[in-house]
Tab-separated table of C-alpha atoms in Angstrom:
chain	number	residue	atom	x	y	z
A	1	MET	CA	0.000	0.000	0.000
A	2	GLN	CA	1.308	3.441	-0.925
A	3	PHE	CA	0.668	6.411	1.342
A	4	ARG	CA	0.836	9.987	0.110
A	5	THR	CA	1.426	12.689	2.666
A	6	GLN	CA	0.676	16.379	2.336
A	7	ILE	CA	1.412	19.405	4.443
A	8	ARG	CA	-1.730	20.765	6.071
A	9	ARG	CA	-1.952	24.536	6.218
A	10	ASP	CA	-4.950	24.426	8.549
A	11	VAL	CA	-7.043	21.996	10.578
A	12	ARG	CA	-10.839	21.740	10.413
A	13	ILE	CA	-12.354	19.977	13.444
A	14	LEU	CA	-15.995	18.869	13.347
A	15	LEU	CA	-17.843	18.038	16.581
A	16	VAL	CA	-20.899	15.797	16.286
A	17	GLY	CA	-23.016	13.874	18.762
A	18	GLU	CA	-26.447	13.584	20.302
A	19	PRO	CA	-28.292	16.675	21.594
A	20	GLY	CA	-27.376	17.516	25.164
A	21	VAL	CA	-23.987	15.770	25.325
A	22	GLY	CA	-22.188	19.106	25.621
A	23	LYS	CA	-20.559	19.669	22.223
A	24	THR	CA	-21.150	23.399	22.297
A	25	SER	CA	-20.056	23.673	25.931
A	26	VAL	CA	-16.791	21.915	25.086
A	27	ILE	CA	-16.030	24.492	22.385
A	28	LEU	CA	-16.998	27.467	24.534
A	29	SER	CA	-14.957	26.165	27.457
A	30	LEU	CA	-11.889	25.989	25.218
A	31	VAL	CA	-12.372	29.524	23.915
A	32	SER	CA	-13.373	31.270	27.145
A	33	GLU	CA	-11.651	28.963	29.660
A	34	ASP	CA	-14.851	29.244	31.642
A	35	PHE	CA	-18.174	27.413	31.942
A	36	ASN	CA	-21.563	29.084	32.166
A	37	GLU	CA	-24.367	26.547	32.029
A	38	ASP	CA	-27.047	29.224	31.753
A	39	SER	CA	-25.722	30.826	28.546
A	40	VAL	CA	-25.013	27.884	26.249
A	41	PRO	CA	-26.649	28.313	22.808
A	42	PRO	CA	-28.031	25.349	20.828
A	43	LYS	CA	-25.135	25.705	18.404
A	44	CYS	CA	-21.822	27.511	18.425
A	45	GLU	CA	-20.778	29.555	15.416
A	46	GLU	CA	-17.651	28.443	13.584
A	47	ILE	CA	-14.581	29.485	15.529
A	48	THR	CA	-11.098	30.040	14.106
A	49	ILE	CA	-8.165	29.644	16.468
A	50	PRO	CA	-5.130	31.620	15.207
A	51	ALA	CA	-1.989	29.659	14.438
A	52	ASP	CA	0.145	31.430	17.037
A	53	VAL	CA	-1.960	30.141	19.949
A	54	THR	CA	-2.167	26.508	18.849
A	55	PRO	CA	0.384	23.831	19.856
A	56	GLU	CA	1.097	22.887	16.225
A	57	LEU	CA	1.153	26.506	14.986
A	58	VAL	CA	-1.543	26.057	12.350
A	59	PRO	CA	-4.878	27.909	12.169
A	60	THR	CA	-7.658	25.681	13.448
A	61	LEU	CA	-11.330	25.925	12.546
A	62	ILE	CA	-13.776	24.359	15.021
A	63	VAL	CA	-17.233	23.480	13.681
A	64	ASP	CA	-20.224	22.609	15.877
A	65	TYR	CA	-22.997	20.459	14.396
A	66	SER	CA	-26.479	20.662	15.907
A	67	ALA	CA	-29.269	18.308	14.875
A	68	GLN	CA	-31.710	20.849	16.311
A	69	GLU	CA	-30.452	23.647	14.066
A	70	GLN	CA	-29.240	21.763	10.976
A	71	THR	CA	-30.346	19.038	8.587
A	72	GLU	CA	-28.686	15.727	7.853
A	73	THR	CA	-27.773	17.079	4.432
A	74	GLU	CA	-25.792	19.826	6.143
A	75	LEU	CA	-24.197	17.202	8.370
A	76	ILE	CA	-23.005	15.270	5.323
A	77	GLU	CA	-21.570	18.459	3.827
A	78	GLU	CA	-19.661	19.142	7.034
A	79	ILE	CA	-18.335	15.560	7.184
A	80	HIS	CA	-16.935	15.980	3.670
A	81	LYS	CA	-15.157	19.210	4.674
A	82	ALA	CA	-13.772	17.957	8.004
A	83	HIS	CA	-10.131	17.008	8.532
A	84	VAL	CA	-10.940	15.264	11.825
A	85	ILE	CA	-14.288	14.353	13.410
A	86	CYS	CA	-14.929	14.283	17.156
A	87	ILE	CA	-17.908	12.176	18.200
A	88	VAL	CA	-18.988	13.556	21.557
A	89	TYR	CA	-21.030	11.476	24.010
A	90	ALA	CA	-21.995	11.974	27.651
A	91	VAL	CA	-20.387	9.472	30.005
A	92	ASN	CA	-23.571	9.420	32.109
A	93	ASP	CA	-25.859	8.817	29.114
A	94	ASP	CA	-25.790	5.263	27.753
A	95	PRO	CA	-28.000	6.038	24.719
A	96	SER	CA	-25.460	8.638	23.544
A	97	ILE	CA	-22.759	5.941	23.764
A	98	ASP	CA	-24.916	3.478	21.816
A	99	LYS	CA	-25.436	6.067	19.070
A	100	ILE	CA	-21.685	6.058	18.365
A	101	THR	CA	-22.015	2.702	16.592
A	102	SER	CA	-25.686	2.801	15.639
A	103	TYR	CA	-25.594	6.188	13.907
A	104	TRP	CA	-22.461	8.364	13.984
A	105	LEU	CA	-19.781	5.970	12.804
A	106	PRO	CA	-22.074	4.427	10.153
A	107	ILE	CA	-23.066	7.794	8.676
A	108	ILE	CA	-19.413	8.852	8.537
A	109	GLN	CA	-18.524	5.616	6.738
A	110	HIS	CA	-21.524	5.934	4.415
A	111	THR	CA	-20.498	9.490	3.546
A	112	LEU	CA	-16.741	8.968	3.149
A	113	GLY	CA	-16.533	5.260	2.361
A	114	LYS	CA	-15.607	2.370	4.633
A	115	THR	CA	-11.895	2.747	3.927
A	116	HIS	CA	-11.754	6.500	4.482
A	117	ARG	CA	-8.724	8.073	6.147
A	118	ILE	CA	-10.421	10.893	8.074
A	119	PRO	CA	-9.492	10.347	11.737
A	120	VAL	CA	-12.225	10.054	14.346
A	121	ILE	CA	-11.844	10.848	18.038
A	122	LEU	CA	-14.328	9.603	20.635
A	123	VAL	CA	-14.944	12.225	23.327
A	124	GLY	CA	-16.651	11.376	26.611
A	125	ASN	CA	-17.902	14.604	28.178
A	126	LYS	CA	-19.311	15.287	31.687
A	127	VAL	CA	-16.816	13.178	33.663
A	128	ASP	CA	-17.404	15.582	36.540
A	129	LEU	CA	-20.817	13.939	37.055
A	130	VAL	CA	-19.614	10.344	37.528
A	131	ASP	CA	-17.055	8.378	39.527
A	132	TYR	CA	-16.384	5.793	36.825
A	133	THR	CA	-14.870	5.673	33.347
A	134	THR	CA	-16.283	4.620	29.977
A	135	MET	CA	-12.870	4.164	28.386
A	136	GLU	CA	-13.001	0.379	28.447
A	137	ILE	CA	-16.221	0.488	26.415
A	138	VAL	CA	-15.122	2.965	23.775
A	139	VAL	CA	-11.522	1.797	23.423
A	140	SER	CA	-12.834	-1.636	22.427
A	141	LEU	CA	-14.457	0.050	19.407
A	142	MET	CA	-11.008	0.864	18.019
A	143	ASN	CA	-10.596	-2.808	17.059
A	144	GLU	CA	-13.720	-2.649	14.917
A	145	TYR	CA	-13.299	0.836	13.503
A	146	PRO	CA	-9.693	1.574	12.444
A	147	GLU	CA	-10.575	5.193	11.696
A	148	ILE	CA	-10.843	5.854	15.451
A	149	GLU	CA	-7.573	7.591	16.272
A	150	THR	CA	-7.987	7.865	20.026
A	151	CYS	CA	-10.490	8.242	22.869
A	152	ILE	CA	-10.545	10.841	25.610
A	153	GLU	CA	-12.786	11.795	28.526
A	154	CYS	CA	-13.262	15.441	29.482
A	155	SER	CA	-15.411	17.920	31.334
A	156	ALA	CA	-16.570	21.187	29.830
A	157	LYS	CA	-17.568	22.291	33.341
A	158	THR	CA	-14.216	21.748	35.074
A	159	LEU	CA	-12.140	22.199	31.867
A	160	ARG	CA	-10.556	18.790	32.420
A	161	ASN	CA	-8.804	17.609	29.221
A	162	ILE	CA	-10.436	20.310	27.089
A	163	SER	CA	-7.154	21.676	25.743
A	164	GLU	CA	-5.841	18.121	25.344
A	165	LEU	CA	-8.868	17.185	23.238
A	166	PHE	CA	-8.138	19.842	20.635
A	167	PHE	CA	-4.411	19.120	20.754
A	168	TYR	CA	-5.111	15.458	19.944
A	169	SER	CA	-7.427	16.582	17.160
A	170	GLN	CA	-4.689	18.662	15.589
A	171	LYS	CA	-2.192	15.856	16.049
A	172	ALA	CA	-4.503	13.344	14.355
A	173	VAL	CA	-4.565	15.523	11.228
A	174	LEU	CA	-0.972	16.751	11.104
A	175	HIS	CA	0.689	13.532	12.274
A	176	PRO	CA	-1.661	10.708	11.246
A	177	THR	CA	-0.909	7.186	12.446
A	178	ALA	CA	-2.428	5.397	9.437
A	179	PRO	CA	0.833	5.376	7.416
A	180	LEU	CA	2.659	4.026	10.465
A	181	TYR	CA	0.384	1.596	12.276
A	182	ASN	CA	-1.992	-1.068	11.024
A	183	SER	CA	-4.736	-1.066	13.633
A	184	GLU	CA	-6.329	-4.219	12.223
A	185	LYS	CA	-3.124	-6.265	12.412
A	186	LYS	CA	-1.939	-4.327	15.500
A	187	GLU	CA	1.544	-3.845	14.130
A	188	LEU	CA	3.724	-1.197	12.517
A	189	THR	CA	3.414	-0.889	8.760
A	190	SER	CA	6.275	-2.114	6.596
A	191	GLU	CA	6.953	1.513	5.570
A	192	CYS	CA	7.278	2.550	9.198
A	193	LYS	CA	9.616	-0.360	9.999
A	194	LYS	CA	11.861	0.523	7.066
A	195	ALA	CA	11.950	4.177	8.110
A	196	LEU	CA	12.962	3.226	11.660
A	197	GLU	CA	15.658	0.923	10.287
A	198	ARG	CA	16.973	3.809	8.185
A	199	ILE	CA	17.137	6.044	11.264
A	200	PHE	CA	19.022	3.317	13.128
A	201	ARG	CA	21.620	3.178	10.352
A	202	ILE	CA	21.986	6.969	10.374
A	203	PHE	CA	22.986	6.920	14.044
A	204	ASP	CA	25.189	3.843	13.631
A	205	LEU	CA	28.121	6.078	12.667
A	206	ASN	CA	30.770	3.332	12.782
A	207	ASN	CA	28.540	0.909	10.833
A	208	ASP	CA	28.977	-1.956	13.302
A	209	ALA	CA	25.220	-2.793	13.396
A	210	THR	CA	24.902	-1.621	16.993
A	211	LEU	CA	24.399	1.712	18.743
A	212	ASP	CA	27.111	2.225	21.327
A	213	ASP	CA	26.708	4.573	24.280
A	214	MET	CA	27.807	7.695	22.410
A	215	GLU	CA	25.533	6.890	19.475
A	216	MET	CA	22.627	6.310	21.867
A	217	TYR	CA	23.304	9.657	23.544
A	218	ALA	CA	23.151	11.358	20.116
A	219	PHE	CA	19.959	9.459	19.235
A	220	GLN	CA	18.275	10.471	22.501
A	221	LYS	CA	19.279	14.116	22.192
A	222	PHE	CA	18.198	14.467	18.557
A	223	CYS	CA	14.895	12.598	18.783
A	224	TYR	CA	13.700	13.557	22.259
A	225	ASP	CA	15.739	16.710	22.915
A	226	SER	CA	16.792	15.481	26.342
A	227	PRO	CA	20.006	13.948	27.685
A	228	LEU	CA	20.282	10.255	28.475
A	229	GLN	CA	21.949	9.570	31.813
A	230	PRO	CA	24.389	6.618	31.986
A	231	GLN	CA	22.313	4.831	34.625
A	232	ALA	CA	19.188	5.282	32.503
A	233	LEU	CA	20.964	3.777	29.486
A	234	ASP	CA	21.996	0.794	31.607
A	235	SER	CA	18.363	0.317	32.607
A	236	VAL	CA	17.293	0.494	28.953
A	237	LYS	CA	19.790	-2.231	28.061
A	238	LEU	CA	18.516	-4.484	30.860
A	239	ILE	CA	14.926	-4.059	29.657
A	240	ILE	CA	15.937	-4.825	26.077
A	241	GLN	CA	17.856	-7.930	27.149
A	242	ARG	CA	14.772	-9.213	28.953
A	243	ASN	CA	12.603	-8.702	25.867
A	244	ALA	CA	15.035	-9.587	23.068
A	245	VAL	CA	17.776	-12.194	23.480
A	246	ASP	CA	19.976	-10.620	20.791
A	247	GLY	CA	18.938	-7.033	21.547
A	248	VAL	CA	22.307	-6.138	23.093
A	249	PHE	CA	25.641	-7.168	21.559
A	250	ASN	CA	29.097	-6.100	22.774
A	251	ASN	CA	27.375	-3.620	25.098
A	252	GLY	CA	25.666	-1.935	22.121
A	253	ILE	CA	21.976	-1.968	21.191
A	254	THR	CA	21.164	-3.845	18.009
A	255	LEU	CA	18.450	-3.077	15.487
A	256	HIS	CA	16.498	-6.018	16.905
A	257	GLY	CA	16.856	-4.460	20.336
A	258	LYS	CA	15.431	-1.165	19.147
A	259	GLY	CA	12.646	-2.827	17.196
A	260	PRO	CA	10.503	-4.944	19.547
A	261	GLN	CA	9.631	-2.285	22.082
A	262	PRO	CA	5.833	-1.910	22.241
A	263	ASP	CA	5.590	1.864	22.750
A	264	PHE	CA	4.277	2.988	19.365
A	265	TRP	CA	4.072	6.637	20.389
A	266	LYS	CA	7.795	6.698	21.186
A	267	LYS	CA	8.455	5.457	17.664
A	268	LEU	CA	6.166	8.149	16.296
A	269	GLU	CA	8.164	10.812	18.136
A	270	VAL	CA	11.335	9.465	16.515
A	271	LEU	CA	9.802	9.775	13.050
A	272	ARG	CA	8.485	13.247	13.818
A	273	SER	CA	12.005	14.341	14.845
A	274	PHE	CA	13.240	13.476	11.370
A	275	ASP	CA	10.144	14.855	9.640
A	276	LEU	CA	7.670	12.075	8.991
A	277	ARG	CA	6.888	13.251	5.463
A	278	ILE	CA	10.514	12.891	4.403
A	279	PHE	CA	10.902	9.379	5.740
A	280	LEU	CA	7.704	8.129	4.185
A	281	ALA	CA	8.977	9.601	0.946
A	282	ILE	CA	11.774	7.019	1.024
A	283	PHE	CA	9.293	4.572	-0.380
A	284	ASP	CA	8.449	6.867	-3.259
A	285	GLN	CA	12.133	6.826	-4.255
A	286	VAL	CA	12.787	10.349	-3.000
A	287	SER	CA	16.418	10.978	-2.031
A	288	LEU	CA	17.192	11.883	1.567
A	289	ARG	CA	20.765	12.849	0.924
A	290	SER	CA	20.173	16.591	0.535
A	291	LYS	CA	17.806	16.628	3.526
A	292	PHE	CA	20.417	15.229	5.908
A	293	ARG	CA	23.604	16.626	4.399
A	294	ARG	CA	23.546	19.455	6.899
A	295	LEU	CA	23.417	16.947	9.756
A	296	ASN	CA	26.741	15.385	8.690
A	297	PHE	CA	25.248	11.900	8.821
A	298	SER	CA	26.155	9.137	6.426
A	299	ILE	CA	23.219	7.683	4.549
């Protein structure tokens, strides 16, 4: 499968869900950093967040859909225009949770096609009203619907996870996981594995098929922008040895040792450090040599 990546100049976030789940309140809480239950309109007007106040430094348009104010035809138009869709439900309202699979996900698939690549985020609002979580229920849906990027619970009233919700929405558009992770097979894509192998070889400056301590320090600093303490590196090696028999050789970390670790998001951060678009371009026969010449790395 070939993936084509493009640079987004903006992000359009669409919020949908049953009446009364708090979609509009979530938007207003983000904008005003306050909650006023008595002055929530049926629908919020489109809001543009300037680039300089967003984590990813891109202008972000937030769109509120209201079944009370709009038709299903308008909903379909908004789904077509959206870059990411947040399905909002109330954690204390089981029918709104049921509608995720009985209405919202099906209409998105019907509109965009079953194999569409528009990310979906499930948002459980009103966590301030309950002492339990719905995450186990909604996370299980990710196995059935690969378009679901992530799930998050929040509270428009207490502002819990409101900023995080819109950060994840931006991240889902600007740094999509689809080219990197096959949610159906629950494994990294072959393109992602090859990109990570290429990064390993870039840091293997002496070409001995292992990353020694100095090479690991350079890897840590470049990819995570933080130093790696000697004792921490020793702990990493012990963990790798427990999980991969040949993960450490001559006190250096092998490619097999870097590969089997289960933390997908750590791997994503590595790819982002090198510019994900460039590394996916490897598989379209695009040369990396000019991109990394300034880094003085051998490719």
